[in-house]
Amino acid sequence: MKLNIKQRFSVVAFYIVLILGIGYYFSNDWQFLVDTNNNLNVVLIATGLALILSVYITEPYFSKPVDVITRWVAIFLFLIGLNSKQCLSLTPYWFIACAVFTGLGLLLIFLHGFKKFEKQQRIAVDFICKISRPEIVFTLLYFDIVVSLFRYNQKEYPILIGFGFLLAINKPIVWLVNFISSQLKNITSTTDASKFIGQVIGHESTDLYKVELQTDNPFRQKELKGSLVYLENITNGVAGIVLSEQILLGKKWLEILSLRDKNQNLISFNLKTLMPLTCEKSIFSKTNAVYLLNIDSLEEEVRNAINTNKVKNNFKNLIGNVWEGSTINKIKFNKLFSDELQKKRGIGEGSIIQTEIANEEVLYQIIDARTDEESLEFKDTHGFTIGTAQKLGKYITASNELNTVKWLPEIYTPIFLLDPLNIPYNSNQFIGKLPNTNYGIPIKNYHELVTHNTAILGILGIGKSCLTFELLQKLVTNTNVKIFCIDLTYQYASELPKYVTQHLVQEDFSTAVRAEIKSAIKPGNADNSNTWENIKKYRAILDRELDTFIGGAGRILTINPDWHNVEKANAEYRITHNAPLSAAEKTRIITEQIFIKAKNLGETQDARFLIVFEEAHSLVPEWNSIANEGDKNATNGTAKVILQGRKYGLGSLVITQRTANISKSILNQCNTIFAMRVFDDTGKQFLENYIGSDYSNLLPTLEERHCIAIGKALKLKQPVIIELNDMNKIILPPVVAI
C-alpha cells in the first residue's frame, strides 16, 4: 500500500464512518460506543477499530517485539473483560497464544545483545513479528467474535461477515481514497510550503546528496536544477539546492548540495512550520525525504541566510564541484554548467574559475577535459564530463600579482566561473589579462625581461610582432635601455612608429654609411684573404655608428643585415673571388660589437642593451638547419654573447615561428616565455620543458591574441594562459598635422 499520511487518515475516517453506520443501524442509538456489554461494541469498537488503527496508523510498515507484547497483553485483558454471555469459541486458544507470544517477546528482549544467540534471535523475531501483525491477529479475532456471538442473528451476521472481509481485503476503500486524492489534485492547487520530491539514496560528502525520484513523481518531467529544497532531518529541515539532474529509463536522479551560512553552519529550520507531525521511525516522517522549499514561508533570519549563500547567490556561474583525483596543483571537476552558459561566456581552455581553500578564494585555469560515465542503477550508466584546472593562486588586486595558496580544496567544493570584475584595466600597465576578466598580468621587472632574455614563439600571423612592439613600447617607457632590432623583414622600421614616437626610432644606418661598407670590398692578394674581405672595416664602422646611437637621443635602432654588403674571401689560398656573409654571420658580428660596448661600461644589474632577433631561425639557426659551416660558428658566437652579456646589462628578445630551426643553446637561456599557437611537435616538445605537458598540448588550439606565459620578468610561478592586449589600445594616436 503506497499511501501518504493524509490518505491513511482518510482510509481510517472511511472505516470509522462505516463502523458508526453499522452500529447505529443495528442498535438505533449510540450506546454501543460506550457499552462494553454490547456485542456490537466488542466486535466493532474493541476489535474492528483496533485493527484499522493498527494497520493504517500505528504499525503500517513493521512490528517490533515490544509491539507484539503490547498487542497480546491487550488481547488478554480484552478476553478476561468479557462476560459469560460473550464467551468466544476459541477462547482457550487465544489465552494460549497470549501466553506463548508474550513469553517469546519478553525472552527475545532479555536475550537482546547476546551474540551467541544472534542468529536464532533474528529468526524468532521475524517469526513472532510476522505472525503477530495486526492484520492477522485482529482479523482472526474479529471473525471469531462474529461467528461466536452473531451466528444466529440472521440480520447482523452476513453484514458483519461482509464488513470483516472488507477489513481484510481493504482494497475498495484504498482505491476510493486514491481516486478521490487524484481528482482533488487535478482540480485544486496545493498551498503547502513544500512538495515531496524524493528520498536520499546516497551521501557522497558532508554536503552532497544523491536523491532518487520515482516514476510516478510529478516532478520527474520538470527541470529542477537550481531549485531550493530541504532535506528532512528528524525535527529539522536542512536547506539545499539542486546542482544537477539525470533521467534514465523513467527514473530521475538529483545531486543536491546542502547550504551553509556565513559561519559555515548548515542552514536549518524547525519543520513544525512546514510539517505538523515529525518523528523518527514513524509514518509522520519520511526518513531522508526531500521537498521543494518555498523560501517565503521561512523566518526572515533563515531567508537571509539562504539568499546570502554563495552557491544560491551565484548559481548562474556554477561550473561544477571538486571531483576525485584532484591534487595540490590541479583540480578535477565535474561539468555542471549549461550549454547556454558555455555559449554566452565561451567557457573552455583558459577560462578562469574560482573555488575555496580554507575559506580563501583561489583561482584556477581550465586546461583539459575528458568524458566519463557512472553507474546509476544496475547496468544503466550516465555520461558526464570531467574538467581539469591548474591552480593559479589568489589574485592580489593591490599588487596585481598571483600569490601561492597552499593545499587543495575539499572534495565536492563548489566551483564558479570568475565574473569579469568592474575594476579598471589599463593596457599600458599590463601585458595582458586572465581571459574574460580584468585581472591584469604586468611585467613585474622590465630589467629582468632584458637581462634574463625573453622569447616569443608562435606560427605566422598569430600576433608575435604586435606583442614584440608592445614589449618594446613598454621598455622605452619604463627603462633607459637601448634597443637593437636585427630585422630581415623591414617590418620594424615601418611599424614601430605606431608604438614609439618617431624620433626615438632610427632606421638602420644611412645610405652613405652602407655605401662606405660596400666600398671596402676590393680584389686583393690571391694568397691573403685579409686583402679581400671587408669584415674589419665593417666592425670599425659598426663601432662608430653604435657609439653615435648609444650617445644620442634615439632609443631603438633597426638593423637589416641584408642591407650590409659584407664579404669574405672564398678560400684561404688561391682566392678567386669574394663570398657574401650570411645573415647569421653578420648577426654574430653585430652582437659581438654590442657586447663590447656593454662590457666597456662595466658590470650592472640593470638592463642597458637589448638585442631583438626577429625571424631568429634565420639569424641563429639550429645546427641541423644551417646552410654552411660558417653559420654554425656564427650561431655559437652569438650564443656566447647572450650567455655572457647578462652581467653587463645585455639581453635578448628572440622571436621565431619555427622553434625547431632555432638554436636551442639560445632558447634555453630565455627565462621569460610567451608561447603562442604552435603546431610542430619539436616546438611543443621544447616548450613542454617550460610549461609542462598539459599546457603544451593546448598550444595548437590557442586563440589569436592569447599566449601561455611564464617567466622571471612576470613573476609567474606557473604557466598561465593570458589574453593579450588589443593592438588598437596600444598604438599611439595619430599625429594631427597643424
C-alpha positions as a printed Julia matrix, in Angstrom:
738×3 Matrix{Float64}:
   0.0     0.0     0.0
   1.56    3.26   -1.13
  -0.4     5.78    0.92
   0.8     9.04    2.38
  -0.21   10.15    5.86
  -3.22   12.16    4.64
  -4.51    9.2     2.64
  -4.07    6.85    5.63
  -6.14    9.14    7.83
  -8.72    9.3     5.06
  -8.97    5.48    4.95
  -9.35    5.38    8.74
 -12.07    8.04    8.53
 -13.99    5.96    5.94
 -13.86    2.88    8.15
 -14.93    4.83   11.24
 -17.95    6.15    9.33
 -18.81    2.56    8.32
 -18.4     1.33   11.91
 -20.62    4.11   13.25
 -23.16    3.49   10.49
 -23.31   -0.28   11.07
 -23.54    0.14   14.86
 -26.3     2.7    14.67
 -28.18    0.67   12.05
 -28.35   -2.37   14.32
 -28.9    -0.65   17.69
 -30.81    2.5    16.68
 -28.76    4.55   19.17
 -25.16    5.38   20.09
 -24.99    3.41   23.33
 -22.92    0.69   21.69
 -19.98    3.12   21.62
 -19.57    3.04   25.41
 -21.46   -0.09   26.49
 -18.8    -2.81   26.82
 -21.5    -5.42   27.41
 -22.92   -4.75   23.97
 -21.7    -7.28   21.41
 -21.51   -4.56   18.75
 -19.05   -2.69   20.96
 -16.95   -5.84   21.23
 -16.79   -6.51   17.51
 -16.77   -3.0    16.08
 -15.02   -0.81   18.63
 -12.71   -3.15   20.53
 -11.69   -5.23   17.55
 -12.57   -3.5    14.26
 -11.31   -0.07   15.3
  -8.15   -1.58   16.83
  -7.48   -3.38   13.54
  -7.96   -0.23   11.48
  -5.78    1.99   13.68
  -3.02   -0.62   13.88
  -2.9    -1.31   10.14
  -3.03    2.3     8.96
  -1.63    4.41   11.78
   0.48    2.8    14.49
   2.16   -0.08   12.64
   1.75    0.31    8.89
   5.21   -0.99    7.96
   6.57   -3.4    10.57
   6.1    -4.68   14.12
   8.7    -4.9    16.87
   8.89   -7.4    19.75
   7.64   -4.63   22.06
   4.59   -4.19   19.81
   3.98   -7.96   19.95
   3.96   -7.97   23.75
   1.7    -4.91   23.91
  -0.77   -6.43   21.44
  -1.09   -9.83   23.15
  -1.38   -8.27   26.59
  -4.18   -6.06   25.25
  -5.95   -9.11   23.8
  -5.54  -10.96   27.13
  -7.11   -8.04   29.03
  -9.87   -7.9    26.46
 -10.64  -11.59   26.87
 -10.82  -11.52   30.64
 -13.1    -8.48   30.43
 -15.75  -10.4    28.5
 -18.79  -11.62   30.46
 -20.07  -15.18   30.4
 -22.56  -14.45   27.64
 -19.75  -13.2    25.38
 -17.59  -16.32   25.56
 -15.74  -16.97   22.32
 -15.45  -20.4    20.76
 -11.63  -20.08   20.5
 -11.08  -18.52   23.95
  -8.73  -21.26   25.26
  -6.56  -20.97   22.19
  -6.44  -17.2    22.47
  -5.18  -17.47   26.07
  -2.53  -19.96   24.97
  -1.45  -17.64   22.13
  -1.29  -14.69   24.54
   0.96  -16.62   26.9
   3.21  -18.02   24.15
   3.78  -14.83   22.19
   4.08  -12.61   25.26
   6.61  -15.01   26.74
   8.59  -15.2    23.49
   8.6   -11.43   23.18
   9.93  -11.0    26.72
  12.56  -13.7    26.17
  13.81  -12.03   22.97
  14.07   -8.68   24.71
  16.02  -10.32   27.53
  18.38  -12.07   25.09
  18.99   -8.93   23.07
  22.73   -8.28   22.91
  23.79  -11.92   23.41
  25.88  -12.61   20.32
  25.79  -16.34   20.95
  22.08  -16.48   20.05
  22.11  -13.68   17.46
  21.09  -15.89   14.52
  18.33  -17.63   16.48
  17.11  -14.24   17.73
  16.72  -12.92   14.2
  14.72  -15.96   13.15
  12.48  -15.81   16.24
  11.91  -12.04   15.93
  10.99  -12.39   12.29
   8.58  -15.24   13.13
   6.66  -13.66   16.02
   6.52  -10.22   14.39
   5.06  -11.56   11.17
   2.59  -13.89   12.89
   1.55  -11.1    15.27
   0.89   -8.47   12.6
  -2.36   -6.62   13.41
  -3.97   -7.54   10.07
  -3.55  -11.23   11.01
  -4.3   -11.23   14.74
  -7.18   -8.74   14.82
  -8.75  -10.17   11.67
  -8.85  -13.65   13.22
 -10.17  -12.2    16.47
 -12.84  -10.24   14.58
 -14.16  -13.31   12.75
 -14.08  -15.39   15.96
 -16.2   -12.75   17.69
 -18.69  -12.52   14.82
 -19.05  -16.29   14.49
 -19.29  -16.82   18.26
 -21.73  -14.01   19.07
 -23.73  -13.34   15.9
 -24.02  -16.62   14.0
 -27.68  -16.99   15.0
 -28.57  -13.39   14.06
 -29.84  -13.55   10.51
 -29.64   -9.76   10.04
 -26.34   -8.84   11.69
 -24.33  -11.95   10.8
 -23.97  -11.56    6.99
 -23.34   -7.81    7.22
 -20.63   -8.16    9.89
 -19.0   -11.04    7.98
 -19.01   -8.88    4.85
 -17.52   -5.96    6.77
 -14.83   -8.34    8.08
 -13.87   -9.32    4.56
 -13.77   -5.63    3.64
 -11.36   -5.06    6.54
  -9.22   -8.0     5.44
  -9.11   -7.08    1.75
  -9.33   -3.25    2.23
  -8.7    -2.57   -1.46
 -12.08   -0.96   -2.24
 -11.61    1.7     0.43
  -7.95    2.27   -0.52
  -8.89    2.55   -4.19
 -11.64    5.02   -3.33
  -9.27    7.2    -1.29
  -6.63    7.15   -4.07
  -9.26    8.04   -6.65
 -10.56   10.99   -4.62
  -6.99   12.2    -3.95
  -6.1    12.14   -7.65
  -9.26   14.05   -8.53
  -8.56   16.68   -5.89
  -5.03   17.16   -7.28
  -6.46   17.85  -10.71
  -8.96   20.46   -9.58
  -7.1    22.19   -6.78
  -3.61   23.56   -6.33
  -1.69   22.86   -3.19
  -0.94   25.66   -0.79
   1.72   23.71    1.08
   5.06   25.39    1.67
   6.78   22.26    0.42
   6.3    19.45   -2.1
   7.71   15.97   -1.87
  10.41   15.26   -4.48
  12.13   12.05   -3.46
  14.43   10.41   -0.96
  18.16   10.46   -0.42
  19.81    7.26   -1.67
  23.43    8.3    -1.28
  25.55   10.68    0.77
  28.75   11.47   -1.14
  30.14   14.03    1.3
  29.1    16.18    4.25
  27.05   18.43    1.98
  26.42   16.44   -1.22
  23.46   14.08   -1.58
  22.13   11.81   -4.32
  18.31   11.81   -4.48
  16.08    9.46   -6.45
  12.65   10.36   -7.87
  10.26    7.5    -8.58
   8.48    7.1   -11.9
   5.16    8.35  -10.5
   6.64   11.57   -9.1
   5.07   14.6   -10.83
   8.4    16.46  -10.71
  10.19   13.83  -12.81
   9.48   15.69  -16.05
  10.16   19.17  -14.65
  13.54   20.9   -14.64
  14.66   21.17  -11.03
  18.25   22.36  -11.45
  18.79   25.43   -9.29
  15.62   24.81   -7.24
  15.69   25.29   -3.49
  14.83   22.19   -1.46
  15.08   20.98    2.09
  16.11   17.61    3.46
  14.1    16.28    6.38
  16.34   15.5     9.34
  14.13   14.26   12.23
  12.72   17.56   13.51
  14.87   19.91   11.43
  14.88   20.81    7.76
  18.23   21.43    6.11
  18.15   23.84    3.15
  19.77   22.73   -0.09
  19.91   23.44   -3.81
  19.67   21.09   -6.81
  23.03   21.04   -8.63
  22.26   18.62  -11.45
  19.73   16.1   -12.68
  19.85   12.96  -14.8
  16.97   10.99  -16.32
  17.32    7.38  -17.41
  14.75    4.66  -18.05
  11.89    6.53  -16.41
  13.75    7.47  -13.22
  15.36   10.72  -12.25
  18.4    11.33  -10.07
  19.32   14.65   -8.47
  22.54   15.93   -6.93
  21.71   18.22   -4.03
  24.1    20.44   -2.1
  23.14   21.49    1.41
  23.61   25.2     2.04
  25.66   26.82    4.79
  25.6    30.28    6.35
  28.48   32.73    6.72
  29.74   30.8     9.76
  29.78   27.56    7.74
  26.86   26.13    9.71
  24.11   24.21    7.94
  21.09   26.41    7.25
  18.32   24.58    9.11
  14.89   25.41   10.49
  12.13   23.84   12.56
  10.0    21.53   10.46
   6.94   22.24   12.57
   6.37   25.33   10.47
   6.18   23.17    7.35
   5.18   19.68    8.5
   2.99   19.4    11.62
   3.97   15.87   12.64
   7.6    14.72   12.61
   9.13   11.84   14.48
  11.86    9.37   13.6
  10.69    5.84   12.71
   7.06    6.84   12.3
   4.74    7.38    9.39
   4.71   11.08   10.16
   8.29   11.45    8.86
   9.75   10.21    5.6
  13.31    9.33    6.52
  15.77   11.3     4.34
  12.89   12.82    2.39
  13.47   15.84    0.14
  10.91   18.58   -0.55
  10.74   21.67   -2.7
  11.21   24.69   -0.49
   9.12   27.83   -0.56
  11.56   30.35    0.86
   8.81   32.89    1.54
   7.34   30.61    4.23
  10.51   30.77    6.35
  11.52   33.2     9.03
  13.42   36.29    7.91
  16.7    35.15    9.51
  16.64   31.85    7.61
  15.65   33.59    4.37
  18.59   35.98    4.67
  21.0    33.12    5.34
  19.81   31.32    2.19
  19.81   34.43   -0.01
  23.35   35.36    1.02
  24.71   31.85    0.49
  27.39   31.91   -2.21
  26.04   28.93   -4.14
  22.47   30.26   -4.16
  23.55   33.81   -4.91
  25.95   32.87   -7.74
  24.27   29.75   -9.08
  24.23   31.1   -12.66
  28.04   30.93  -12.65
  28.3    27.49  -11.06
  30.75   25.39  -13.09
  30.81   22.2   -11.04
  32.35   20.86   -7.87
  35.74   19.47   -6.98
  36.0    15.83   -8.06
  38.05   12.84   -7.04
  41.62   12.73   -8.34
  42.41   16.38   -7.53
  45.92   17.25   -6.38
  47.64   20.24   -4.81
  48.47   21.74   -8.23
  45.42   20.65  -10.24
  41.79   20.0    -9.54
  39.33   17.77  -11.32
  35.73   18.99  -11.53
  32.51   17.61  -12.93
  30.77   19.79  -15.51
  27.5    21.21  -14.22
  27.21   24.32  -16.39
  24.67   24.53  -19.2
  25.37   24.8   -22.93
  23.72   28.21  -22.79
  26.28   29.48  -20.29
  29.08   27.96  -22.35
  27.93   29.81  -25.48
  27.4    33.05  -23.59
  30.73   33.08  -21.75
  32.87   30.97  -24.09
  33.91   28.51  -21.41
  36.85   26.35  -22.45
  40.63   26.18  -22.36
  41.98   29.16  -20.45
  38.74   30.06  -18.65
  39.29   31.26  -15.09
  37.34   29.55  -12.32
  37.44   30.0    -8.57
  36.85   27.88   -5.5
  37.82   27.94   -1.83
  40.75   26.54    0.09
  40.3    27.03    3.83
  37.8    29.88    3.24
  40.23   31.64    0.89
  39.28   32.38   -2.72
  41.68   30.68   -5.14
  41.81   30.97   -8.93
  42.26   28.04  -11.3
  42.56   27.9   -15.09
  40.83   25.23  -17.18
  43.43   23.3   -19.19
  41.77   20.0   -20.12
  38.59   17.91  -20.04
  37.52   14.34  -20.66
  34.3    12.33  -20.77
  33.4     9.65  -18.26
  30.41    7.68  -17.07
  28.96    6.41  -13.82
  26.5     3.67  -12.92
  23.14    4.93  -11.75
  21.27    1.68  -11.24
  22.13   -1.87  -12.27
  23.62   -1.6   -15.79
  22.27    1.86  -16.52
  25.03    4.44  -16.92
  25.12    8.22  -17.13
  27.77   10.04  -19.15
  29.36   13.2   -17.82
  32.37   15.46  -18.34
  35.35   15.89  -16.02
  37.45   19.03  -16.42
  41.0    19.73  -15.26
  42.14   23.11  -13.97
  45.6    24.33  -12.95
  45.99   26.25   -9.71
  46.97   29.9   -10.27
  46.67   31.2    -6.72
  44.98   34.19   -5.15
  44.99   37.38   -7.18
  46.07   40.37   -5.1
  44.49   43.43   -6.67
  46.77   45.88   -4.86
  49.94   44.39   -6.35
  48.41   42.76   -9.47
  50.07   39.51   -8.57
  49.07   35.87   -8.18
  50.06   34.64   -4.74
  50.51   30.98   -3.92
  47.83   29.34   -1.77
  48.86   26.07   -0.18
  46.91   22.81   -0.06
  43.84   21.92   -2.11
  40.05   22.37   -1.8
  37.88   19.74   -0.15
  36.23   17.26   -2.47
  32.81   18.39   -3.8
  33.56   22.05   -3.01
  31.54   24.24   -5.45
  33.45   25.9    -8.31
  32.33   29.1   -10.05
  33.19   30.82  -13.28
  35.01   34.03  -12.41
  32.92   37.04  -13.32
  34.54   39.92  -15.23
  35.08   42.36  -12.4
  34.28   46.03  -12.6
  37.83   47.01  -11.75
  39.76   49.36  -14.02
  42.06   47.84  -16.61
  44.75   49.92  -18.27
  46.55   48.27  -21.17
  49.59   50.46  -20.54
  50.1    48.83  -17.14
  49.72   45.21  -18.21
  50.92   42.92  -20.94
  47.6    41.08  -20.84
  44.96   39.72  -18.5
  43.42   36.48  -17.37
  40.91   35.53  -20.1
  37.49   37.21  -19.83
  38.45   39.1   -16.67
  40.06   42.39  -15.72
  42.78   40.69  -13.69
  45.84   42.18  -15.37
  49.23   40.47  -15.69
  52.0    43.1   -15.56
  55.69   42.98  -16.37
  56.94   42.96  -12.78
  60.6    43.61  -13.67
  61.46   45.21  -17.01
  65.18   44.89  -16.4
  64.87   41.11  -15.98
  62.8    41.0   -19.15
  66.01   42.12  -20.87
  68.92   40.71  -18.89
  67.39   37.27  -18.38
  66.32   37.05  -22.04
  62.83   36.6   -23.46
  61.36   34.5   -26.26
  58.15   34.91  -28.26
  57.2    31.74  -30.11
  54.31   31.03  -32.46
  53.19   30.44  -36.01
  52.99   33.07  -38.71
  50.24   35.67  -38.39
  49.29   34.87  -34.8
  50.32   38.23  -33.28
  54.01   37.8   -32.39
  55.04   41.11  -33.91
  52.28   43.05  -32.14
  53.39   41.57  -28.81
  57.01   42.41  -29.63
  56.2    46.02  -30.47
  54.19   46.36  -27.28
  57.07   44.99  -25.19
  59.45   47.45  -26.86
  57.0    50.28  -26.21
  56.84   49.4   -22.52
  60.63   49.08  -22.29
  61.08   52.51  -23.82
  58.55   53.94  -21.35
  59.8    52.19  -18.21
  63.59   51.88  -18.69
  66.55   53.63  -20.3
  67.55   50.56  -22.27
  68.87   50.98  -25.83
  67.26   48.53  -28.25
  68.88   46.99  -31.35
  66.4    45.22  -33.63
  68.04   42.85  -36.1
  65.25   42.56  -38.62
  65.37   40.97  -42.07
  61.7    41.76  -42.8
  61.93   45.58  -42.72
  58.71   45.44  -40.72
  60.13   47.17  -37.65
  61.12   50.34  -39.46
  57.59   50.82  -40.77
  55.56   49.54  -37.8
  57.45   50.74  -34.72
  56.48   54.41  -35.16
  52.88   53.32  -34.41
  54.02   52.28  -30.93
  57.02   54.53  -30.2
  57.46   58.2   -31.05
  59.04   58.55  -34.48
  62.13   60.49  -33.37
  63.11   57.67  -30.96
  63.37   55.13  -33.82
  66.41   55.11  -36.13
  66.09   53.18  -39.38
  69.36   51.26  -39.88
  72.5    53.15  -40.99
  72.39   55.95  -43.52
  72.83   55.31  -47.24
  76.29   56.88  -47.08
  77.37   54.53  -44.28
  76.11   51.49  -46.17
  77.99   52.7   -49.25
  81.11   53.08  -47.11
  80.8    49.47  -46.03
  80.44   48.32  -49.62
  83.34   50.4   -50.89
  85.73   48.47  -48.69
  85.23   45.39  -50.87
  88.01   45.01  -53.47
  90.18   42.29  -55.04
  93.41   41.53  -53.19
  96.33   39.19  -52.99
  95.31   35.71  -54.17
  97.07   34.15  -51.18
  96.0    36.64  -48.49
  92.33   36.54  -47.52
  92.61   39.69  -45.39
  93.17   41.76  -48.51
  89.82   40.65  -49.98
  87.26   40.84  -47.14
  85.75   43.97  -45.57
  84.89   42.43  -42.21
  87.37   44.54  -40.26
  86.07   47.66  -41.94
  82.52   46.56  -41.1
  83.42   46.15  -37.44
  85.03   49.59  -37.36
  82.01   51.23  -38.95
  79.69   49.36  -36.55
  81.77   50.53  -33.62
  81.47   54.14  -34.78
  77.76   54.02  -35.59
  76.87   52.21  -32.36
  78.71   54.86  -30.36
  76.74   57.54  -32.16
  73.4    55.81  -31.46
  74.21   54.99  -27.84
  75.25   58.55  -27.17
  72.24   60.05  -28.95
  68.59   60.53  -28.03
  67.33   57.59  -30.07
  66.09   54.5   -28.26
  65.54   51.93  -31.0
  67.91   51.14  -33.88
  66.62   48.78  -36.57
  69.34   46.87  -38.38
  68.74   44.84  -41.54
  71.86   42.72  -42.21
  70.72   42.13  -45.77
  71.38   45.82  -46.48
  75.01   45.48  -45.36
  77.37   44.27  -48.11
  79.91   42.35  -46.12
  82.07   39.8   -47.89
  84.95   37.47  -47.25
  87.4    35.6   -49.46
  86.08   32.4   -50.92
  89.13   30.43  -49.73
  92.29   30.72  -47.61
  94.63   30.46  -50.58
  94.36   30.85  -54.35
  91.49   33.22  -53.86
  89.49   33.99  -56.99
  86.52   35.94  -55.68
  84.62   37.11  -52.61
  81.63   35.34  -50.96
  78.93   37.34  -49.11
  78.47   36.74  -45.38
  75.23   35.05  -44.39
  72.68   36.75  -42.15
  73.8    34.55  -39.23
  77.45   35.6   -39.69
  76.61   39.31  -39.84
  74.34   38.85  -36.78
  77.31   37.48  -34.85
  79.43   40.5   -35.75
  76.66   42.92  -34.73
  76.01   41.17  -31.37
  79.75   40.97  -30.61
  80.19   44.7   -31.22
  77.21   45.49  -28.99
  78.62   43.17  -26.33
  81.95   45.07  -26.44
  80.08   48.34  -25.84
  78.24   46.82  -22.86
  81.43   45.32  -21.43
  83.25   48.63  -21.68
  80.56   50.21  -19.48
  81.23   47.68  -16.71
  79.01   45.28  -14.77
  75.47   46.21  -13.72
  72.21   44.7   -12.51
  70.11   46.95  -14.72
  69.35   46.49  -18.39
  71.46   48.55  -20.8
  71.14   46.98  -24.23
  68.54   44.72  -25.77
  69.14   42.8   -28.98
  65.94   41.78  -30.78
  66.27   38.75  -33.07
  63.33   38.92  -35.48
  62.89   35.71  -37.51
  65.51   34.22  -35.18
  65.54   30.89  -37.04
  67.37   32.76  -39.86
  69.7    34.71  -37.57
  70.67   31.99  -35.07
  69.75   28.67  -36.74
  69.97   25.26  -35.11
  72.93   23.14  -36.21
  70.76   20.89  -38.39
  69.26   23.91  -40.2
  72.48   25.75  -41.19
  73.35   26.46  -44.81
  77.14   26.29  -44.28
  79.75   25.67  -41.62
  80.14   29.4   -41.13
  76.58   29.65  -39.82
  77.32   27.06  -37.16
  80.3    29.04  -35.86
  78.32   32.25  -36.11
  75.43   30.85  -34.04
  77.85   29.58  -31.39
  79.45   33.04  -31.26
  76.06   34.76  -30.87
  75.04   32.27  -28.15
  78.26   33.03  -26.27
  77.48   36.75  -26.35
  73.98   36.18  -24.96
  75.35   33.9   -22.26
  77.99   36.39  -21.12
  76.02   39.59  -21.62
  73.78   39.4   -18.55
  76.27   40.8   -16.07
  76.87   43.79  -18.36
  73.19   44.61  -18.78
  72.92   42.99  -22.21
  69.99   40.73  -23.08
  67.99   39.43  -25.98
  64.44   39.11  -27.27
  64.05   36.1   -29.56
  61.09   35.92  -31.96
  60.52   32.92  -34.18
  57.8    30.92  -35.9
  59.97   27.82  -36.26
  61.06   26.62  -32.86
  62.63   23.5   -34.37
  65.05   25.56  -36.52
  66.38   27.96  -33.89
  69.45   27.35  -31.74
  68.39   25.62  -28.53
  71.53   26.99  -26.86
  69.97   30.43  -27.18
  66.38   29.43  -26.41
  67.46   27.64  -23.24
  68.8    30.94  -21.92
  65.4    32.63  -22.16
  63.89   32.93  -18.69
  60.63   34.51  -19.86
  58.5    32.77  -22.48
  55.44   33.91  -24.43
  54.2    30.8   -26.27
  51.52   31.42  -28.88
  49.88   28.92  -31.23
  52.34   26.21  -32.28
  51.72   23.11  -34.39
  55.08   21.38  -34.84
  55.97   18.56  -32.46
  59.53   19.82  -31.96
  58.25   23.17  -30.75
  55.71   21.52  -28.43
  58.34   19.16  -27.01
  60.75   22.02  -26.35
  58.1    24.13  -24.66
  56.97   21.18  -22.58
  60.15   21.64  -20.5
  58.96   25.14  -19.61
  55.2    24.87  -19.36
  54.52   21.15  -18.84
  52.65   18.66  -21.0
  49.17   19.91  -20.04
  49.81   23.41  -21.34
  51.94   22.31  -24.32
  49.02   20.2   -25.53
  46.94   23.38  -25.65
  49.33   25.21  -27.98
  47.7    24.06  -31.27
  44.28   25.33  -30.14
  45.2    28.68  -28.57
  43.05   31.56  -29.8
  44.54   34.55  -31.54
  45.89   37.19  -29.19
  46.28   34.54  -26.5
  49.5    33.06  -25.23
  50.88   30.84  -22.5
  53.22   32.97  -20.41
  55.72   32.1   -17.73
  58.94   33.63  -16.53
  61.05   35.6   -14.18
  60.06   39.03  -15.5
  56.36   38.27  -15.0
  56.73   36.86  -11.5
  54.58   33.89  -12.54
  55.35   30.72  -10.65
  53.4    28.55  -13.07
  52.27   28.83  -16.7
  49.19   30.97  -17.34
  47.09   31.44  -20.46
  46.9    35.2   -21.0
  44.57   37.22  -23.16
  46.89   39.79  -24.76
  46.02   43.46  -25.14
  44.06   44.76  -28.08
  46.5    46.39  -30.51
  44.15   49.33  -31.05
  44.51   50.23  -27.36
  48.31   50.09  -27.51
  49.24   52.01  -30.64
  49.82   55.72  -30.37
  47.11   58.12  -31.51
  47.73   59.51  -34.99
  49.6    62.79  -35.18
  47.34   65.58  -36.33
  49.02   67.93  -38.8
  48.83   71.59  -37.85
